[in-house]
Coordinates of C-alpha atoms in Angstrom, one line a residue:
Chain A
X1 CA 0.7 -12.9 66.1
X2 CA 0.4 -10.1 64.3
X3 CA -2.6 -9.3 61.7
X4 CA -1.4 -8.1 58.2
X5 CA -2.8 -5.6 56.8
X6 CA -4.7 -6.4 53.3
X7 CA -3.0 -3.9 51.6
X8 CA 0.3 -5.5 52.3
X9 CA -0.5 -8.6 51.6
X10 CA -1.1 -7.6 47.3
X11 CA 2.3 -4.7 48.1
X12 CA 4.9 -7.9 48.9
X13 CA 5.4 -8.8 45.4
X14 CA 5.2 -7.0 42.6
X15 CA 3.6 -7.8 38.9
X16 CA 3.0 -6.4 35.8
X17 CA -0.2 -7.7 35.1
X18 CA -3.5 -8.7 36.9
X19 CA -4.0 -12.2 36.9
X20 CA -6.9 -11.6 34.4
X21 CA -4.7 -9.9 32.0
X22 CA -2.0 -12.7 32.3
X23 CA -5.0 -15.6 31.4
X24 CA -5.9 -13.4 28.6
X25 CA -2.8 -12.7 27.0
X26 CA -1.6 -16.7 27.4
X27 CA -4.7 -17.1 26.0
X28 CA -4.2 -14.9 23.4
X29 CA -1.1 -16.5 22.5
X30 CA -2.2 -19.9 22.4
X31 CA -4.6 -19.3 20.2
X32 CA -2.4 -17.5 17.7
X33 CA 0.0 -20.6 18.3
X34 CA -2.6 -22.6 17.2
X35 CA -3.9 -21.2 14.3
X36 CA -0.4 -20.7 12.9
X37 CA 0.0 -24.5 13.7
X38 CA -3.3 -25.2 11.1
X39 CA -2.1 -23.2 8.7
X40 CA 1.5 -24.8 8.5
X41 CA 0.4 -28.1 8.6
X42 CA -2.4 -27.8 6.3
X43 CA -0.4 -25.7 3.5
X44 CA -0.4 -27.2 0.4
X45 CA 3.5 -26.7 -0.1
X46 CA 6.3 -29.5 -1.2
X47 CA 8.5 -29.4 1.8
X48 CA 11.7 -30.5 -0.7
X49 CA 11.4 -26.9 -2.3
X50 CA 10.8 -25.2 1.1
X51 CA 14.5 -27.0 1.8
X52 CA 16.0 -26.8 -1.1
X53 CA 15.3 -23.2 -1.4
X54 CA 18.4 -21.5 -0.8
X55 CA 20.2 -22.8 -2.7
X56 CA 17.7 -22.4 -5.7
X57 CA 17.7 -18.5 -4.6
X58 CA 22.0 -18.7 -4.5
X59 CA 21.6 -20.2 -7.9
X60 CA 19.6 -17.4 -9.4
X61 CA 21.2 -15.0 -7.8
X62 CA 24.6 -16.1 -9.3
X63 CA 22.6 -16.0 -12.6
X64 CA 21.8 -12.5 -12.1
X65 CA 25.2 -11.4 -11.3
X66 CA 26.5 -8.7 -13.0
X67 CA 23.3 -6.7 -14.2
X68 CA 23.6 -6.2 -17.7
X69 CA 23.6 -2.5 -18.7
X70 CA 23.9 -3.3 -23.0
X71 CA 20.1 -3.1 -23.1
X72 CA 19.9 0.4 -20.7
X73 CA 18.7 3.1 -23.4
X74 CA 15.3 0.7 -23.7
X75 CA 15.2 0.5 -19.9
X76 CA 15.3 4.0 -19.5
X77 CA 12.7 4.8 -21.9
X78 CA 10.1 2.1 -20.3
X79 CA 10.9 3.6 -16.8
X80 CA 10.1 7.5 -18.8
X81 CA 6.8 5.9 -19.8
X82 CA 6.8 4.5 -16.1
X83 CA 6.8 7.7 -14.4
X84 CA 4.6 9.2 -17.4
X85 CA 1.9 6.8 -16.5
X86 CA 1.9 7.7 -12.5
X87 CA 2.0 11.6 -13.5
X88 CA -0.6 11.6 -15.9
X89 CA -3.3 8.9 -13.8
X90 CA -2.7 10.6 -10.7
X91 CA -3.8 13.9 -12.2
X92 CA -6.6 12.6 -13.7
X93 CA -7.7 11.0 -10.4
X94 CA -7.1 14.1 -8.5
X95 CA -9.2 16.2 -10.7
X96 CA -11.9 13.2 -10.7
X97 CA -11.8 12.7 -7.2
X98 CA -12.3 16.3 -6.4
X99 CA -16.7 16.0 -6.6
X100 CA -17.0 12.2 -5.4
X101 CA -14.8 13.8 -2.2
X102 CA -17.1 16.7 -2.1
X103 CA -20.3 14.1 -1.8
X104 CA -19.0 11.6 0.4
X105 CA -17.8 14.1 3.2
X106 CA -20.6 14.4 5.4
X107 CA -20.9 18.0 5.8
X108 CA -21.0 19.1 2.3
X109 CA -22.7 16.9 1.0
X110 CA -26.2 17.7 -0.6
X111 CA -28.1 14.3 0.5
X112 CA -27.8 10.9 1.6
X113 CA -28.0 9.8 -1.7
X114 CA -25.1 11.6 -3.1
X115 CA -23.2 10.7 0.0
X116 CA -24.0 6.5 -0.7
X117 CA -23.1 7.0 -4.2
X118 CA -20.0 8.8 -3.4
X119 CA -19.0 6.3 -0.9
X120 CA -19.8 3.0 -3.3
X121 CA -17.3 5.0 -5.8
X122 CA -15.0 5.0 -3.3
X123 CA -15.0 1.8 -2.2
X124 CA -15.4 -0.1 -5.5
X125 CA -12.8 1.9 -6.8
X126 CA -10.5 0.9 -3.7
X127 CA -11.4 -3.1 -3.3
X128 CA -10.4 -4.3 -6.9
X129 CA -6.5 -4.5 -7.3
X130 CA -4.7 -2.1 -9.8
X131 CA -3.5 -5.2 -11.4
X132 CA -7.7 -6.5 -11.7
X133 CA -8.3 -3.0 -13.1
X134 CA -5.5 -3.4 -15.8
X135 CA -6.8 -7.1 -17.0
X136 CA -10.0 -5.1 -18.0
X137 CA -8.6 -2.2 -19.7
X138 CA -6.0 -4.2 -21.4
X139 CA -9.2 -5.8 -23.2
X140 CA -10.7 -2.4 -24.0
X141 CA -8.0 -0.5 -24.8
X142 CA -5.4 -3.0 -26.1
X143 CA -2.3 -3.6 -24.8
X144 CA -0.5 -0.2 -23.9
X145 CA 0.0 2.6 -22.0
X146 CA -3.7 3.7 -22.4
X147 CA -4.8 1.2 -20.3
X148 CA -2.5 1.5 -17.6
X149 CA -2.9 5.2 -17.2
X150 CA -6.9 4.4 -16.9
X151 CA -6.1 1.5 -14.2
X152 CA -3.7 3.4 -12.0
X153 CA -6.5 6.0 -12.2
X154 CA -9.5 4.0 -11.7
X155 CA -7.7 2.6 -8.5
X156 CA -6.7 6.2 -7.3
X157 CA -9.7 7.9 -7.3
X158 CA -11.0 5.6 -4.4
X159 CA -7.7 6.3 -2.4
X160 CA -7.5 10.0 -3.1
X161 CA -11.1 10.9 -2.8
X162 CA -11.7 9.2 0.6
X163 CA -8.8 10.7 2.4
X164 CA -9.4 13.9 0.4
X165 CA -13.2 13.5 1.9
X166 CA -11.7 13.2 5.3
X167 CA -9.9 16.1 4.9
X168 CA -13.5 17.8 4.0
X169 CA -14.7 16.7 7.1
X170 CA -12.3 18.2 9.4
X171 CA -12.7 21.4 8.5
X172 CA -13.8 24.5 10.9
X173 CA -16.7 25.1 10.3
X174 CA -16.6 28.8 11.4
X175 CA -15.2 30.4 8.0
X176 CA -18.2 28.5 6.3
X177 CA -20.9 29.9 8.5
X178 CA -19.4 33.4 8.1
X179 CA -19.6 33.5 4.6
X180 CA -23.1 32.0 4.7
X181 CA -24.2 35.0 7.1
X182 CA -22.7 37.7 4.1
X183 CA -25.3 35.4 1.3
X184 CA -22.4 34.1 -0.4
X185 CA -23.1 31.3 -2.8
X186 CA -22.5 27.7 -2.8
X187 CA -19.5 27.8 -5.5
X188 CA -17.6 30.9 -3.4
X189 CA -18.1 29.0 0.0
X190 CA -16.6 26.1 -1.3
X191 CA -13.8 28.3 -3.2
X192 CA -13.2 30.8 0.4
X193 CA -14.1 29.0 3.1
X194 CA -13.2 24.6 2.4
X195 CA -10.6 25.2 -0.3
X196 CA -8.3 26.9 1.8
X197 CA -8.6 24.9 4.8
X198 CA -8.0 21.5 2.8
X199 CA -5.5 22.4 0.4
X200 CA -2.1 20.9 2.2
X201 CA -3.8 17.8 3.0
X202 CA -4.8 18.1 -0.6
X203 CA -1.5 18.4 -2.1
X204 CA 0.0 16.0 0.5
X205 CA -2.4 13.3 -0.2
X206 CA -1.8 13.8 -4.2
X207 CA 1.9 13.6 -3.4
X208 CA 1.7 10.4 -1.4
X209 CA -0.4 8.9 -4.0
X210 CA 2.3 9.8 -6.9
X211 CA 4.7 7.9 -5.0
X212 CA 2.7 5.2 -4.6
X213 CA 1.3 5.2 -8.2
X214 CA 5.2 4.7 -9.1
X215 CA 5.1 1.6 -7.9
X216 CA 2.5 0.2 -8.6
X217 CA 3.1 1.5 -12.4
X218 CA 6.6 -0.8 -12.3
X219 CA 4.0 -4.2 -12.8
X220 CA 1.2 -2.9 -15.1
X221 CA 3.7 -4.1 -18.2
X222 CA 3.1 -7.7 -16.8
X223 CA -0.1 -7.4 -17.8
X224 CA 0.4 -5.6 -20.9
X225 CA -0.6 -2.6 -20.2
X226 CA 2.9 -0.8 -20.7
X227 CA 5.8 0.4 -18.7
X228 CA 9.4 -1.1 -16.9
X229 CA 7.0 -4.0 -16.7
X230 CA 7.0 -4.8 -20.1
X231 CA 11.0 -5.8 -20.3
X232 CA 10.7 -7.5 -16.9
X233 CA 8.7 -9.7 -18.2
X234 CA 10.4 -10.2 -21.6
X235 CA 13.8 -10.5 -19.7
X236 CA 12.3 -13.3 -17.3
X237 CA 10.4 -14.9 -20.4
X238 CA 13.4 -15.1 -22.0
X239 CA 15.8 -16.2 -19.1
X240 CA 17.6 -13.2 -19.5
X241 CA 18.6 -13.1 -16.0
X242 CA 21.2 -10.4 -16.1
X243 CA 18.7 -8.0 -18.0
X244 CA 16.2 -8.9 -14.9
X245 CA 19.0 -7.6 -12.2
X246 CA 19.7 -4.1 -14.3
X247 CA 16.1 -3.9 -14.6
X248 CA 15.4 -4.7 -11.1
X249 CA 18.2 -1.9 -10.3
X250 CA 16.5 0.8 -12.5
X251 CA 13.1 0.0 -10.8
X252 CA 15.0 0.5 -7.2
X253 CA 16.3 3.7 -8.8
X254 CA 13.2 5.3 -9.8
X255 CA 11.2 4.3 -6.1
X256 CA 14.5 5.9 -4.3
X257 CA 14.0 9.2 -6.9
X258 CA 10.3 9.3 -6.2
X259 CA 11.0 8.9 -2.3
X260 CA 13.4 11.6 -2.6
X261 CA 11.4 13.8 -4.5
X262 CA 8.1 13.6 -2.9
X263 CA 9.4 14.1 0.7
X264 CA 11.2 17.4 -1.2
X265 CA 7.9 18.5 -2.3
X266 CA 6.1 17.4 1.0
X267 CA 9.0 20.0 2.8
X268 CA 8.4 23.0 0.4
X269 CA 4.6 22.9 0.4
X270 CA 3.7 22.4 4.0
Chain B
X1 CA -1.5 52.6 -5.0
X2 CA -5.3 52.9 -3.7
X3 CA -6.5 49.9 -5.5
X4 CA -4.3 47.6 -3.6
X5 CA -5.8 49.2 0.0
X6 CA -9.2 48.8 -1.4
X7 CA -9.9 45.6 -3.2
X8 CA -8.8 42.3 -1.5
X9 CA -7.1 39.2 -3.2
X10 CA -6.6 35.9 -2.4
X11 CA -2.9 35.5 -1.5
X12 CA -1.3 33.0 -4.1
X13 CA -0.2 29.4 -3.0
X14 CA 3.6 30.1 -4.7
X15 CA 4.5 33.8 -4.0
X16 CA 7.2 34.4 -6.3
X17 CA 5.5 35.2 -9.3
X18 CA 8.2 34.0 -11.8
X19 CA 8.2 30.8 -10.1
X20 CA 4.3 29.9 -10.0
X21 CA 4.2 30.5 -13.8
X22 CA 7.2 29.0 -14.2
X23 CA 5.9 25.9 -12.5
X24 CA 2.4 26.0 -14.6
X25 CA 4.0 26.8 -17.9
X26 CA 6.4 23.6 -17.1
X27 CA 3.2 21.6 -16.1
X28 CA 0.8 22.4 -18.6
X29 CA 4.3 21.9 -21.3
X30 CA 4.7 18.3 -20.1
X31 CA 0.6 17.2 -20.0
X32 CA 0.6 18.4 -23.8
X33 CA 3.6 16.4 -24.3
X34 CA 3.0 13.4 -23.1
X35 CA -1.1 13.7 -23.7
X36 CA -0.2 14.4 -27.5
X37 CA 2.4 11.2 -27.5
X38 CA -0.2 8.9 -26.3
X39 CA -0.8 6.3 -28.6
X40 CA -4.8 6.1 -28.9
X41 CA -6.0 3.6 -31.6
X42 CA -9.8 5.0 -31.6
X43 CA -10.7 2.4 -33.6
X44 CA -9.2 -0.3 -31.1
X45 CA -11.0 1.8 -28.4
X46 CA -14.1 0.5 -30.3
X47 CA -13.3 -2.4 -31.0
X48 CA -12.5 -3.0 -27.4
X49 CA -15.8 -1.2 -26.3
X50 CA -17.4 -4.4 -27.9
X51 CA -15.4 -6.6 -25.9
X52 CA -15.8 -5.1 -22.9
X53 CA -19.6 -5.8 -23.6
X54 CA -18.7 -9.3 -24.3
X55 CA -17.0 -9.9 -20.9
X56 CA -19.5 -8.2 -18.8
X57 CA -22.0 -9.9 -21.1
X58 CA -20.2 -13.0 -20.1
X59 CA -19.6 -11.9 -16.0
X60 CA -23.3 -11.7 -15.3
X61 CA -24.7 -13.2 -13.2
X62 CA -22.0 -14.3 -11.2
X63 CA -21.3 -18.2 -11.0
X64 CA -21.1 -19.2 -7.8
X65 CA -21.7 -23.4 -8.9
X66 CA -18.1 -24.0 -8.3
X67 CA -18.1 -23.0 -4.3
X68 CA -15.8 -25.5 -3.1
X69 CA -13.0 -24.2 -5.8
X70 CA -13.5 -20.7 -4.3
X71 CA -13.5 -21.8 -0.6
X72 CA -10.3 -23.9 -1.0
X73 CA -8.7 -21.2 -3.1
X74 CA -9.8 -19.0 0.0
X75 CA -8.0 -20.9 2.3
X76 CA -5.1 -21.2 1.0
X77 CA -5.0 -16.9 1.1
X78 CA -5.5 -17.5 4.4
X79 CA -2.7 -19.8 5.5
X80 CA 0.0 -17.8 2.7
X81 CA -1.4 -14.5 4.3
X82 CA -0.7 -16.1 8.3
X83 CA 2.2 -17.4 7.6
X84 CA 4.1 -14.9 5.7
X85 CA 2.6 -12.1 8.9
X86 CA 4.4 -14.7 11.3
X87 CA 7.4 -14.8 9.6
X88 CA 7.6 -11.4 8.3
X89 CA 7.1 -9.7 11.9
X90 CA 10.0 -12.6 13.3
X91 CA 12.7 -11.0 11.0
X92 CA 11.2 -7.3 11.0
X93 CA 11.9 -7.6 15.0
X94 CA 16.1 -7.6 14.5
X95 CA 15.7 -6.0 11.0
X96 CA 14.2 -3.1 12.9
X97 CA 16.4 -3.3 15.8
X98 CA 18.9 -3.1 13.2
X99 CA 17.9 0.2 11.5
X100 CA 16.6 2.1 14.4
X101 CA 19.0 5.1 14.8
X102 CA 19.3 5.4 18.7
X103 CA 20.0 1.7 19.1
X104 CA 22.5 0.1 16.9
X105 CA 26.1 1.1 15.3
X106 CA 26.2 3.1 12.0
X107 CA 27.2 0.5 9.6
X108 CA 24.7 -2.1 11.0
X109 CA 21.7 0.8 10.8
X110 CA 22.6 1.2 7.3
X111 CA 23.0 -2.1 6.1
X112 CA 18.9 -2.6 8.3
X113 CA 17.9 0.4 6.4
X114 CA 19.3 -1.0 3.4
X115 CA 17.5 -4.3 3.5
X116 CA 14.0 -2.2 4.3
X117 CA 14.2 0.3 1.6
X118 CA 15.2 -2.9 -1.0
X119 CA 12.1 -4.9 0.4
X120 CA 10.1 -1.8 0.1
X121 CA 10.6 -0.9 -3.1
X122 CA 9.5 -3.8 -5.3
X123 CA 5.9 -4.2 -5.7
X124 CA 4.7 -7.8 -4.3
X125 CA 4.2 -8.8 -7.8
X126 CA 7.7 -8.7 -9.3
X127 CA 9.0 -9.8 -5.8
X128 CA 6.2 -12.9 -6.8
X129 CA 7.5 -13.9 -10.2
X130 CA 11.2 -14.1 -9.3
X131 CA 10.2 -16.1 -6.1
X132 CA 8.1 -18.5 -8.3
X133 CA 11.2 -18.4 -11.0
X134 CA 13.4 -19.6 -8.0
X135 CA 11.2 -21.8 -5.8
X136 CA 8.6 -22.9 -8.7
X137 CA 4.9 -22.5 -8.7
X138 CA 2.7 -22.5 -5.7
X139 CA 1.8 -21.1 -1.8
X140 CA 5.6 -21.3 -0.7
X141 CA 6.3 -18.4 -3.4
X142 CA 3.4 -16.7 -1.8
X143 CA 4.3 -16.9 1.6
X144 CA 7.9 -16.0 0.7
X145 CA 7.0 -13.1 -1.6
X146 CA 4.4 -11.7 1.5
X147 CA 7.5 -12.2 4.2
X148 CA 9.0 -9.7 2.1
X149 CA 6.2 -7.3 1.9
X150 CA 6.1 -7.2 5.8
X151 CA 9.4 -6.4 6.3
X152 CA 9.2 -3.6 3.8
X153 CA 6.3 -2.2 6.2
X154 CA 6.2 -3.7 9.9
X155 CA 10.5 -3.1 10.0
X156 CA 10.7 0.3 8.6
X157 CA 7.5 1.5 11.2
X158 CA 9.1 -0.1 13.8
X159 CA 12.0 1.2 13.4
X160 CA 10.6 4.5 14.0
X161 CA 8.4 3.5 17.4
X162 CA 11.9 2.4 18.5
X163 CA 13.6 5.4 18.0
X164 CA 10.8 7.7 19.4
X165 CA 11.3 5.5 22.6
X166 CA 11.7 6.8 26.2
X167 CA 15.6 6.4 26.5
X168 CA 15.6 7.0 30.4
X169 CA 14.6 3.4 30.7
X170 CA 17.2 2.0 28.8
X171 CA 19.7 4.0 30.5
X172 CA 18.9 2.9 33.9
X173 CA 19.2 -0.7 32.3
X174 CA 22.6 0.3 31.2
X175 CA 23.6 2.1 34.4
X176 CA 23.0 -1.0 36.5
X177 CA 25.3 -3.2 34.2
X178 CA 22.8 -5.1 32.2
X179 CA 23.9 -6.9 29.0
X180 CA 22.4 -5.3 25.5
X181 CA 20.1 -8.3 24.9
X182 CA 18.4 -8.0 28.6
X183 CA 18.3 -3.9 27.3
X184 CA 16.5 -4.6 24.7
X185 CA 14.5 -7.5 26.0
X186 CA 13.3 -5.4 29.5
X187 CA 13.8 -1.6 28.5
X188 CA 12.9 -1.4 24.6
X189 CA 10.5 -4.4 23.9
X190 CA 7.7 -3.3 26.3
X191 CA 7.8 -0.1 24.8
X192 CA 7.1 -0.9 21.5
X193 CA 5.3 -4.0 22.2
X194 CA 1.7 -2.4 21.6
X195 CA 2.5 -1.0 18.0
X196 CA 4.5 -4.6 17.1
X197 CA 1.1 -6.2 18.3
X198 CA -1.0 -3.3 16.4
X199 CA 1.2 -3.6 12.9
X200 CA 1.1 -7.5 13.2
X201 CA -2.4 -7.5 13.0
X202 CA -2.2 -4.2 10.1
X203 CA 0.0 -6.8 8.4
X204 CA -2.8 -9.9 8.4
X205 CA -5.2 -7.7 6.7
X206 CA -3.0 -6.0 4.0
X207 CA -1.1 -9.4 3.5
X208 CA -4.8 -11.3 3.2
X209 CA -5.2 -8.3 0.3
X210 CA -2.0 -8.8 -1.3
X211 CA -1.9 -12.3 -1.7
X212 CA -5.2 -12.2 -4.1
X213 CA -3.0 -10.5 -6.4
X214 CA 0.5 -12.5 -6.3
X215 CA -1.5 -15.6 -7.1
X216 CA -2.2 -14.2 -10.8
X217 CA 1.0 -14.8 -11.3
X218 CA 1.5 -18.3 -10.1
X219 CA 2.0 -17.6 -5.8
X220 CA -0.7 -19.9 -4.7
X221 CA -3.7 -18.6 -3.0
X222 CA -7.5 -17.1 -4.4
X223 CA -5.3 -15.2 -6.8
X224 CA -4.4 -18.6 -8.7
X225 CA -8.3 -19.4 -9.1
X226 CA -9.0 -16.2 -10.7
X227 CA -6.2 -16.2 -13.3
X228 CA -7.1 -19.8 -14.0
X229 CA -11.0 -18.1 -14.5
X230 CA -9.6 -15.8 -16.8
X231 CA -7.6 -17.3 -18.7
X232 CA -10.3 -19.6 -19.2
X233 CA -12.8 -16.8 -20.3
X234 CA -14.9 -17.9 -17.5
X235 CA -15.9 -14.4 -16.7
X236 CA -19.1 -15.3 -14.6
X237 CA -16.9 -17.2 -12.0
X238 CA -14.0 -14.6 -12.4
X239 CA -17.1 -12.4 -11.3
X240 CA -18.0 -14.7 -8.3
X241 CA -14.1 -14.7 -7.2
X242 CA -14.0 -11.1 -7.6
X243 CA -17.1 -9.8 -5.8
X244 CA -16.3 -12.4 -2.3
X245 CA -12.6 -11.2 -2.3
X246 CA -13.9 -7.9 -2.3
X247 CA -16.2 -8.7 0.2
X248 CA -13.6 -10.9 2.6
X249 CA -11.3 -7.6 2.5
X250 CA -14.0 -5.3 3.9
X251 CA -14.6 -8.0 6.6
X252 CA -10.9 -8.1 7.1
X253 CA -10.7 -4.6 7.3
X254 CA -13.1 -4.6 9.6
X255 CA -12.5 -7.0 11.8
X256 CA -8.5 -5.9 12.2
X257 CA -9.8 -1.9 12.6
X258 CA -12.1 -3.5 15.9
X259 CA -9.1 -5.6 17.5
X260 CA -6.5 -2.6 16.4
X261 CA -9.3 -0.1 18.4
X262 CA -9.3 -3.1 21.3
X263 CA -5.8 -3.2 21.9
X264 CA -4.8 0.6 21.6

């Protein structure tokens, strides 16, 4: 009989995967299997509602339909104040993000301890919810647009300055050097030699974040703290569900015109 | 002129000089505007200050008595957050199929990229309070509201992995006489398999994040404890709530950035 060679023996038949990688991705499996398993039968949920869902949805829907435009020119103003409140708090952040960014990117900064303080701003600023933010200026400021425009900012200077600080840190370095062989100073290095180099991701990033801000500007009025928001919630308070669908409409209008202006902006600045 | 040979200047960001002024005249117009239009009560700035002072007065030290509220509240984010990834990544699968460009027919890639730019566009919150409005109170809203929020994301990304796809494979598929669903189950699912597996896990994390804040109003989850703390005035355990959700999300963030690295 005739001896086959080892080689052939693993060449007859073909897999994808080692039998190691097949154990571990079963494996892998089963244990997502199981913990979605846990969750579903340990959910504190009323199955009747989960059934009876949609036709509850249909329902509401069928309240909604058709939007009701006779309360539009109030609409429109909120959504003005809308996009007033992302404009003005994502300047403000941009301008405030500028030095934490400077500190917490590791090559310009002037210590470790400017660099820890700079990165706690940035994280505090990031971890607590725009909506967390806007419970706590509502009580300082009142109920408004003040304290919106101070949440969406509190929550973009984390967001801004850490990208903006990543930005920092993937500069060349050459430009910097060169300028500090001629003895130029500190504030002309950073104006020559890093402002240059980051300011497309620095316009992008400010651009991404208006668009974001946008939305997240569309649900500060639930709080109180002004905006579309606002008439959402007095529509819904008030079972106004027609009001709900124009405003819902508006709101889709305004992310589509934000979408459609930021990607114009993206295109003519980079 | 010899002035321009000699002296260097920094070339302008905008280089048509109507236009940059333009633009800055326009800027600076509308920040007076609306800056000026701002309705700023100083003395309710005040007045608040001393609130402010009251709640923090209030918030520390953080109450941590009431644990097992916290934990349980904690788990329910949890399930809501699994849930919702699970379901949300099973309909972004044919939703993205759907709106991917190279794959499907024109009116079915609009209708998918319809659907994705609807479920994109409302923030979880308002997508929350209708949900509770139709399906009452509680983690179904939640998990519903967070299905929605995946699509919005893991469809419209995947859309994009599918239409960056090597199409040799599928036409070889094709060529032998294969059936569309065997195309897409042998020629485009192992090609995006990695990123569905990478944004699944993306999902867990930012859906974890996102269902602390549909629970304030009414979606079930840690949210629901910490409007129930505030609107209670107990700031101390408010405090407590706050400071471990910020503490799972960094864990979260974490821990899905190390299996995200693992499997990439």
């Amino acid at each position: 009989m005739m001896k086959t060679h080892p080689l052939h023996q693993t060449l007859d038949h073909w897999s994808r995967f080692t039998l190691r990688q097949r154990l571990m991705r079963y494996g892998g499996l089963m244990c997502t299997l199981l913990i979605v398993a846990w969750a579903l039968s340990s959910i504190d949920v009323i199955w009747e509602w989960v059934w009876d869902a949609p036709t509850q949805m249909g329902d509401l829907f069928g309240r909604m339909m058709p939007p009701d435009p006779s309360n539009l020119p109030s609409i429109l103003e909120a959504i003005w104040q809308t996009v007033n409140i992302a404009t003005l708090a994502t300047m403000f952040a941009v301008v405030m993000s500028l030095p934490v960014a400077y500190i917490s990117a590791q090559n310009t900064t002037p210590n470790r301890v400017a660099l820890w303080i700079g990165r706690f701003i940035l994280v505090s600023s990031r971890s607590v919810n725009t909506i967390i933010w806007a419970l706590l200026f509502v009580a300082i400021f009142g109920p408004g647009i003040v304290a919106g425009i101070v949440a969406i900012m509190f929550r973009s200077i984390g967001f801004l300055g850490k990208l903006l600080g990543e930005a920092i840190e993937e500069i060349d370095h050459k430009p910097v050097e060169a300028l500090e062989a001629c003895g130029a100073s500190r504030f002309k290095i950073v104006l020559y030699a890093i402002v240059p180099q980051v300011m497309p991701a620095f316009f992008a990033i400010a651009i991404l974040r208006w668009d974001i801000n946008l939305r997240e500007s569309t649900v500060l009025g639930l709080v109180g703290a002004g905006g579309i928001g606002m008439i959402l919630q007095g529509a819904i308070d008030t079972f106004n569900w027609p009001e709900v669908s124009m405003v819902l409409l508006t709101i889709l209008a305004l992310v589509v015109f934000g979408e459609v202006v930021s990607s114009y902006m993206r295109k003519k600045i980079l | 002129m010899s002035t321009d040979r000699t002296t260097w200047r920094k070339p302008a960001f905008i280089k048509n000089p109507t236009l940059r002024y333009g633009l800055y005249a326009a800027l600076a117009i509308y920040v007076v505007v609306t800056l000026a239009t701002l309705p700023i009560d100083w003395e309710r700035v005040s007045d608040g200050m001393r609130r402010a002072q009251r709640i923090f007065n209030g918030a520390f030290p953080p109450n941590f008595e009431r644990s097992g509220l916290l934990i349980d509240g904690f788990l329910e984010s949890l399930k809501i957050a699994i849930l919702a990834t699970v379901g949300g990544i099973a309909l972004s699968v044919p939703l993205a199929f759907m709106a991917a460009r190279n794959i499907s027919i024109r009116p079915i890639y609009f209708l998918g990229r319809g659907i994705i730019i609807v479920a994109r566009s409302f923030h979880p919150v308002i997508v929350a309070i209708i949900f509770v409005k139709a399906v009452g109170f509680g983690p179904f809203a939640g998990a519903l509201t967070l299905v929605v929020y995946s699509i919005g994301f893991v469809a419209k990304l995947l859309a994009e992995r599918i239409e960056e796809i090597d199409f040799g494979q599928v036409e070889a598929m094709r060529s032998v006489g294969a059936g569309f669903l065997s195309t897409l189950v042998y020629a485009v699912m192992p090609q995006i398999m990695p990123r569905l597996v990478g944004l699944g896990i993306y999902q867990l994390d930012s859906n974890l994040r996102a269902s602390a804040v549909v629970g304030i109003v009414g979606a079930g989850g840690i949210g629901a404890t910490l409007a129930n703390a505030f609107g209670r005035y107990d700031y101390d355990f408010a405090l407590a709530i706050t400071m471990v959700i910020v503490g799972v999300i960094l864990v979260s963030e974490a821990v899905s950035g190390f299996i995200r690295k693992r499997i990439a």
